[in-house]
Amino acid sequence: MEEPAETFLWYDLETSGISPAHDRIVQFAGLRTDSDLKPVEPPFSTYIQLGPEVVPWPESLLVTGIAPQTLATGRSEWEAMTEIHRIFETPHTCVVGYNNLAFDDEFIRHTFYRNLLDPYAREWRDGNSRWDIIDLVRAAGALRPEGIEWPVIEGKPSFGLQAIAEANGLAHENPHDALSDVQATIGLARLIKERQPRLYQYGLGLRSRDAARRMLLPFGGRILLHSARSFGSARYGTAPVMSVAQHPEIDASIIVVDLGRDVAPLIHDSAEDLAETLFAKESEERPPLHQVRLNRCPFLAPLNVLRPEDAQRIGVDRDLMFERRAALRATPDLDRKIAQVYGSRDSEGRDGIRDAEERLYEDFIPDADRTVCESLQRELRAGSPWPDVPFSDSRLMALASRLRARMRPESLDGPARQAWNRHVVDRLTGEHPRRLTVAEYRCDVEQRLADSADDPEMLDALQAYGLELERRTRA
């Protein structure tokens, strides 16, 4: 029997902040197309309510133009995510967006996890996959720019969706509205597919992590062209790289060297000195090391696609590039040193993770607990009374108790209700480097009101919401 044709679910999010573990999705929009990028279903868009324990970042809501009072008319987080999970799980679906793998997909994973929905299966099961066209766009600008207008902002090419859409006459009537961003993304993908069809098909074929791994191995092998944000827009986000080491903690990450920059520090400096410079909050000149995330559809291409005019565009000196590769190949135990650089950093990075909502990547959910999650979801969709949930994973026990409090507060007994109220007050008032307190939120809004630089109607709405948050701290 012939398999169903692959479809593409183009989507975008608006969020209450930038931290997937602490902030929330406030708007979701998606549109399914066929491989020719023609819609095959009506678009789906929804606002999503903020939980009572969430303090949004005023800057994020001002950017989106979505007031908290508007969100109150939307769906509950569990209801919205259950529908989104169903849409994503449709067999032979490729979920795709613009910068979605680094941002939107992280929010999706954490929100599925927080609502006890499988955070990963929809990415690979039943012929499904993920893609992100932002690095394809960078590669088009660097290697095959013909037929597309490339906007320049402050002397550098811009890869912002709004800027490229405007430069090429693509519909993008309401930037920072999720559905408008989806339509602009599809328009941009269609433009590349029409003007540079071979590049488009090549990029689409890079969804397999095995394909990327084969290109990068063995370490110290061939030079590849890699397109990613970390190389900077002045170089069209594209640089010649050589793989040097497997990440010591992350199987899906391979470390590469940017051969377009000075590699002497990698040869002469110690692992400790390299780590200090690489991971410093402020560093004048970081070492030319980058991670290639195999599970994020990295754009990699053989060096022979680089034409002389492309090399000039992205600032590649071919002779110097080969000299640097030779010097790195002659460096003893380079792979060990580079692995040590990243190993020490990641060990430190895990310290301090405490709350269940921050621990998605601590470990995979045990099989038995995944079965319990699926049973719980069936009961909730059927409207049944809240069932017993015998999870072995302590993270899931905490998440389940909070999910019940958000969905069925009337079902809580006295001690459970008190525990939930304490949790809400702690979230609203407890200081955290990635969350705002109610006091900080109100101070931010008051300052913006005094400056009179933002939309006064939105500021009034944010101020009113601050008073509502303040009342919750005294409940």
XYZ file of C-alpha atoms in Angstrom:
475
model
C 0.000 0.000 0.000
C 1.328 3.443 -0.927
C 2.299 5.662 2.018
C 0.429 8.958 2.481
C 2.134 11.992 0.988
C 4.262 14.066 3.316
C 2.747 17.336 4.484
C 4.387 20.352 6.104
C 2.976 21.967 9.238
C 4.318 25.534 9.251
C 3.973 27.145 12.650
C 4.975 30.065 14.835
C 4.604 31.076 18.472
C 4.327 34.257 20.474
C 5.518 33.904 24.057
C 5.494 35.725 27.399
C 9.308 35.732 27.534
C 12.354 33.949 26.168
C 12.912 31.104 28.661
C 11.174 27.848 27.569
C 11.176 26.425 31.111
C 9.817 29.546 32.820
C 7.829 31.541 30.281
C 4.705 30.534 28.399
C 3.308 30.250 24.891
C 0.628 32.933 24.491
C -0.289 32.395 20.836
C 0.080 29.464 18.443
C -0.591 29.481 14.707
C -0.105 26.713 12.171
C -0.887 26.035 8.510
C -0.503 22.672 6.770
C 0.700 22.562 3.153
C 1.680 19.932 0.643
C 5.211 19.583 -0.740
C 4.422 22.313 -3.295
C 3.671 24.645 -0.358
C -0.033 24.858 -1.189
C -2.424 24.859 1.819
C -4.299 21.607 2.349
C -6.165 22.625 5.525
C -7.519 25.859 7.003
C -5.067 27.655 9.306
C -5.238 27.007 13.045
C -4.613 29.857 15.480
C -5.345 30.275 19.166
C -4.499 32.397 22.155
C -3.433 30.532 25.288
C -4.286 31.588 28.830
C -1.551 32.373 31.332
C -1.555 30.239 34.469
C -2.171 32.004 37.794
C 1.487 31.552 38.760
C 2.961 33.191 35.652
C 4.369 36.722 35.546
C 4.839 37.729 31.886
C 7.605 40.053 30.733
C 6.085 43.416 29.748
C 8.598 43.807 26.904
C 7.438 40.530 25.316
C 3.753 41.453 25.466
C 4.456 44.929 24.093
C 6.316 43.395 21.149
C 3.446 41.050 20.346
C 0.736 43.583 21.137
C -1.209 40.870 22.984
C -2.701 42.087 26.264
C -3.130 39.662 29.197
C -6.858 40.377 29.099
C -6.940 39.082 25.496
C -5.198 35.891 26.585
C -7.917 35.311 29.174
C -10.337 34.702 26.274
C -8.129 31.925 24.871
C -7.839 28.246 25.610
C -6.308 26.766 28.723
C -2.729 25.612 28.242
C -3.657 21.929 28.522
C -6.549 22.248 26.063
C -4.433 24.131 23.510
C -1.436 21.838 23.817
C -3.586 18.717 23.518
C -4.882 20.014 20.174
C -1.416 21.088 19.013
C 0.003 17.697 20.014
C -2.677 15.997 17.914
C -1.891 18.221 14.904
C 1.853 17.618 15.203
C 1.381 13.857 15.584
C -0.416 13.456 12.244
C 1.634 10.786 10.389
C 4.117 11.955 7.731
C 4.142 15.511 9.046
C 7.236 17.701 8.830
C 6.892 20.481 11.404
C 8.737 23.562 10.188
C 9.133 27.268 10.885
C 11.596 30.146 11.008
C 14.161 29.773 13.793
C 11.804 27.218 15.331
C 14.385 24.584 16.268
C 16.338 26.950 18.513
C 13.327 28.772 19.975
C 9.762 27.657 19.209
C 10.434 23.916 19.416
C 12.073 24.372 22.818
C 8.883 26.031 24.082
C 6.802 23.257 22.510
C 8.888 20.534 24.173
C 8.764 22.176 27.607
C 5.048 22.898 27.359
C 4.219 19.343 26.289
C 6.361 18.087 29.179
C 4.702 20.430 31.698
C 1.293 19.122 30.588
C 2.401 15.447 30.675
C 2.265 15.063 26.884
C 5.115 13.213 25.157
C 7.673 15.943 24.322
C 9.554 14.016 21.634
C 7.600 11.277 19.828
C 5.877 13.630 17.384
C 9.338 14.558 16.033
C 10.185 11.122 14.616
C 7.336 8.604 14.935
C 5.113 7.587 11.975
C 7.370 9.145 9.376
C 7.403 12.563 11.052
C 10.295 15.015 11.040
C 11.341 18.570 11.871
C 12.864 21.312 9.757
C 13.820 24.978 10.063
C 14.378 27.191 7.028
C 16.385 29.968 8.710
C 19.781 28.405 7.938
C 18.597 27.579 4.417
C 17.892 31.310 4.050
C 21.376 32.166 5.334
C 22.899 29.670 2.904
C 20.897 31.164 0.040
C 22.204 34.630 0.860
C 25.779 33.349 1.138
C 25.985 30.839 -1.697
C 23.075 31.317 -4.116
C 21.690 34.846 -3.676
C 20.473 35.273 -7.255
C 16.776 36.054 -7.686
C 16.202 37.211 -4.101
C 16.527 40.688 -2.593
C 18.751 40.741 0.509
C 18.055 43.685 2.827
C 20.968 45.458 4.479
C 20.555 47.063 7.919
C 23.367 49.104 9.468
C 25.770 47.867 6.821
C 25.047 44.152 7.338
C 22.654 41.755 5.590
C 19.563 41.125 7.680
C 17.948 37.715 8.068
C 14.983 38.983 10.042
C 11.753 37.577 8.666
C 10.084 40.983 8.496
C 13.007 42.611 6.668
C 13.319 39.873 4.044
C 9.554 39.711 3.554
C 9.357 43.462 2.940
C 12.364 43.473 0.597
C 10.783 40.767 -1.555
C 7.178 41.952 -1.475
C 5.955 38.993 0.585
C 2.720 39.324 2.547
C 3.523 40.110 6.183
C 0.819 42.493 7.300
C 1.156 42.043 11.063
C 4.685 41.180 12.268
C 4.744 39.413 15.643
C 1.324 37.937 15.020
C 1.871 34.186 14.852
C -0.349 33.534 11.811
C 1.130 36.458 9.874
C 4.618 35.122 10.596
C 3.573 31.665 9.376
C 2.290 33.073 6.093
C 5.469 35.120 5.600
C 7.613 32.040 6.304
C 5.745 29.992 3.693
C 6.093 32.862 1.229
C 9.849 33.002 1.806
C 10.197 29.215 1.445
C 8.207 29.369 -1.793
C 10.483 32.141 -3.076
C 13.646 30.087 -2.462
C 12.002 26.986 -3.926
C 11.166 28.904 -7.107
C 14.401 30.885 -7.498
C 16.894 28.314 -6.188
C 15.140 24.923 -6.460
C 18.287 22.784 -6.152
C 19.339 24.570 -2.975
C 15.842 24.184 -1.517
C 15.737 20.447 -2.190
C 19.261 20.029 -0.834
C 18.342 21.827 2.389
C 15.178 19.769 2.757
C 17.290 16.608 2.520
C 19.380 17.609 5.550
C 16.688 16.701 8.091
C 18.409 13.430 9.040
C 20.960 13.694 11.825
C 22.761 10.719 10.296
C 23.339 12.681 7.085
C 24.961 15.505 9.035
C 27.051 13.122 11.119
C 28.391 11.361 8.013
C 29.477 14.695 6.560
C 31.300 15.710 9.735
C 33.183 12.462 10.331
C 36.018 11.667 10.622
C 37.295 14.512 12.802
C 39.907 16.612 11.088
C 38.577 15.537 7.698
C 37.153 17.613 4.915
C 36.253 21.266 5.048
C 32.523 22.001 4.935
C 30.469 25.158 4.633
C 28.194 25.649 7.607
C 25.405 28.214 7.898
C 24.353 29.271 11.394
C 23.580 32.381 13.414
C 26.809 32.109 15.404
C 28.935 33.170 12.409
C 27.346 36.620 12.270
C 25.285 38.356 9.614
C 28.286 40.215 8.139
C 29.452 36.824 6.805
C 25.907 35.857 5.782
C 25.950 33.449 8.708
C 28.197 31.084 6.759
C 31.761 29.898 7.346
C 34.176 27.107 6.354
C 34.460 24.621 9.210
C 36.255 21.431 10.164
C 34.975 19.011 12.804
C 37.385 18.418 15.689
C 35.592 16.580 18.516
C 32.456 14.886 19.749
C 30.725 16.854 22.484
C 31.526 14.979 25.722
C 27.991 15.197 27.144
C 25.655 15.621 24.163
C 25.631 12.825 21.612
C 23.807 14.997 19.072
C 26.466 17.715 19.150
C 29.776 17.847 17.274
C 32.345 20.589 17.814
C 33.707 22.357 14.738
C 36.362 25.013 14.164
C 35.644 28.125 12.140
C 38.509 28.184 9.636
C 37.627 31.721 8.652
C 39.146 32.946 11.910
C 42.517 32.695 13.685
C 42.935 29.170 15.112
C 46.159 29.861 17.046
C 44.390 29.945 20.466
C 43.131 26.400 19.886
C 46.686 25.239 19.295
C 48.515 27.118 22.034
C 46.026 27.825 24.870
C 45.053 25.354 27.578
C 41.556 23.850 27.789
C 40.928 25.896 30.942
C 41.861 29.182 29.264
C 39.779 28.349 26.200
C 36.740 27.523 28.341
C 37.061 30.739 30.317
C 37.167 32.832 27.142
C 34.544 30.839 25.239
C 31.900 30.936 27.964
C 32.594 34.358 29.478
C 29.532 36.617 29.540
C 31.620 39.361 27.975
C 34.515 38.365 25.750
C 36.283 40.507 23.168
C 37.466 37.553 21.085
C 36.001 34.123 21.666
C 37.828 31.051 20.334
C 36.568 29.951 16.867
C 34.619 26.967 18.225
C 30.994 26.154 17.457
C 28.577 23.324 18.142
C 26.758 21.626 15.295
C 23.508 20.232 16.695
C 22.750 17.161 14.606
C 19.118 17.118 15.763
C 18.528 20.701 14.551
C 18.845 20.087 10.802
C 22.189 21.903 10.424
C 22.951 23.299 6.990
C 26.236 21.758 5.802
C 27.536 21.753 2.248
C 30.688 20.514 0.514
C 33.366 23.108 -0.178
C 33.135 22.640 -3.941
C 29.854 24.617 -4.057
C 31.788 27.757 -3.035
C 32.285 29.942 -6.109
C 34.914 32.724 -6.133
C 32.238 35.396 -5.799
C 30.711 33.514 -2.860
C 34.095 33.318 -1.125
C 34.485 37.070 -1.500
C 30.953 37.660 -0.217
C 31.484 35.735 3.018
C 35.123 36.731 3.463
C 36.871 33.399 2.873
C 40.598 33.333 2.059
C 41.028 29.841 0.593
C 44.823 29.627 1.038
C 44.639 30.738 4.662
C 41.763 28.337 5.299
C 43.843 25.335 4.166
C 46.852 26.531 6.188
C 44.714 26.629 9.309
C 43.375 23.141 8.682
C 46.929 21.807 8.297
C 48.009 23.469 11.566
C 45.063 21.959 13.451
C 45.700 18.508 12.006
C 49.290 18.711 13.261
C 48.202 19.552 16.834
C 48.502 16.489 19.142
C 45.373 15.485 21.114
C 43.362 18.432 19.836
C 40.098 16.486 20.057
C 40.750 15.671 23.716
C 41.467 19.283 24.594
C 38.375 20.598 22.829
C 36.170 17.963 24.472
C 37.568 19.036 27.838
C 36.596 22.638 27.095
C 32.941 21.699 26.712
C 32.882 18.987 29.377
C 33.887 21.302 32.187
C 31.318 23.879 31.157
C 28.389 21.494 30.931
C 29.095 19.896 34.302
C 28.845 23.338 35.865
C 25.732 24.149 33.854
C 23.707 21.355 35.479
C 24.325 22.598 38.995
C 21.387 24.368 40.599
C 18.589 22.757 38.555
C 15.920 22.058 41.132
C 12.331 22.619 40.044
C 10.558 19.896 38.071
C 9.610 22.312 35.275
C 13.300 23.005 34.611
C 14.304 19.341 34.418
C 13.057 18.204 31.008
C 16.554 17.311 29.841
C 17.644 15.678 33.066
C 16.588 12.258 31.782
C 14.121 10.561 29.452
C 10.730 9.688 30.923
C 10.627 5.968 31.909
C 8.511 3.738 29.654
C 6.115 2.805 32.457
C 5.534 6.464 33.286
C 4.912 7.315 29.633
C 2.160 4.687 29.669
C 0.664 6.335 32.769
C 0.814 9.727 31.015
C -1.067 8.357 28.014
C -3.721 6.835 30.274
C -4.070 10.114 32.177
C -4.537 12.051 28.930
C -7.289 9.678 27.795
C -9.101 10.160 31.105
C -8.799 13.930 30.925
C -10.032 14.088 27.324
C -13.035 11.980 28.362
C -13.819 14.370 31.236
C -13.417 11.617 33.837
C -12.627 12.348 37.487
C -8.952 12.934 38.151
C -7.339 9.463 38.287
C -4.567 8.222 40.546
C -1.209 8.718 38.833
C 1.425 6.329 40.225
C 4.523 7.879 38.610
C 7.948 6.577 39.551
C 9.609 9.757 38.267
C 9.435 12.480 40.929
C 9.399 15.181 38.235
C 6.118 13.864 36.874
C 4.519 13.653 40.324
C 5.188 17.372 40.790
C 3.975 18.248 37.297
C 0.811 16.162 37.741
C -0.124 17.883 40.998
C 0.297 21.308 39.373
C -1.619 20.269 36.256
C -4.499 19.122 38.438
C -4.466 22.409 40.341
C -4.638 24.416 37.112
C -7.274 22.221 35.446
C -9.422 21.020 38.359
C -8.851 23.328 41.346
C -12.221 22.321 42.782
C -10.988 18.718 43.101
C -8.137 19.586 45.490
C -8.444 18.697 49.160
C -7.400 21.166 51.858
C -3.668 20.322 52.062
C -3.324 20.140 48.254
C -5.071 23.497 47.844
C -2.782 25.080 50.429
C 0.301 23.627 48.727
C -0.838 25.008 45.355
C -1.534 28.454 46.819
C 1.939 28.496 48.373
C 3.433 27.537 45.001
C 1.563 30.349 43.234
C 2.664 32.956 45.780
C 6.249 31.690 45.635
C 6.296 32.006 41.855
C 4.830 35.490 41.998
C 7.146 36.800 44.700
C 10.262 34.598 44.752
C 13.319 36.014 42.993
C 14.778 33.987 40.134
C 17.285 35.018 37.440
C 14.928 33.959 34.620
C 11.593 35.049 36.064
C 10.087 38.351 37.119
C 8.458 38.944 40.494
C 5.199 40.857 40.625
C 7.058 43.806 42.156
C 9.576 43.800 39.274
C 6.771 43.545 36.729
C 4.913 46.513 38.215
C 8.092 48.577 38.448
C 8.827 47.895 34.764
C 5.337 48.933 33.699
C 5.356 52.074 35.862
C 8.681 53.114 34.342
C 7.304 52.635 30.839
C 4.237 54.693 31.719
C 6.506 57.480 32.919
C 8.592 57.348 29.752
C 5.488 57.425 27.509
C 7.391 55.629 24.736
C 5.072 52.619 24.385
C 1.454 52.105 23.364
C -0.563 53.773 26.175
C -3.521 51.426 25.765
C -1.289 48.364 26.134
C 0.467 49.929 29.117
C -2.875 50.533 30.819
C -3.769 46.879 30.227
C -0.412 45.749 31.638
C -0.827 48.006 34.650
C -4.285 46.575 35.371
C -2.879 43.065 35.108
C -0.144 43.976 37.573
C -2.811 44.856 40.126
C -4.473 41.492 39.529
C -1.131 39.719 40.063
C -0.601 41.712 43.254
C -3.985 40.565 44.564
C -2.982 36.929 43.974
C 0.027 37.333 46.267
C -2.354 38.143 49.127
C -4.867 35.353 48.412
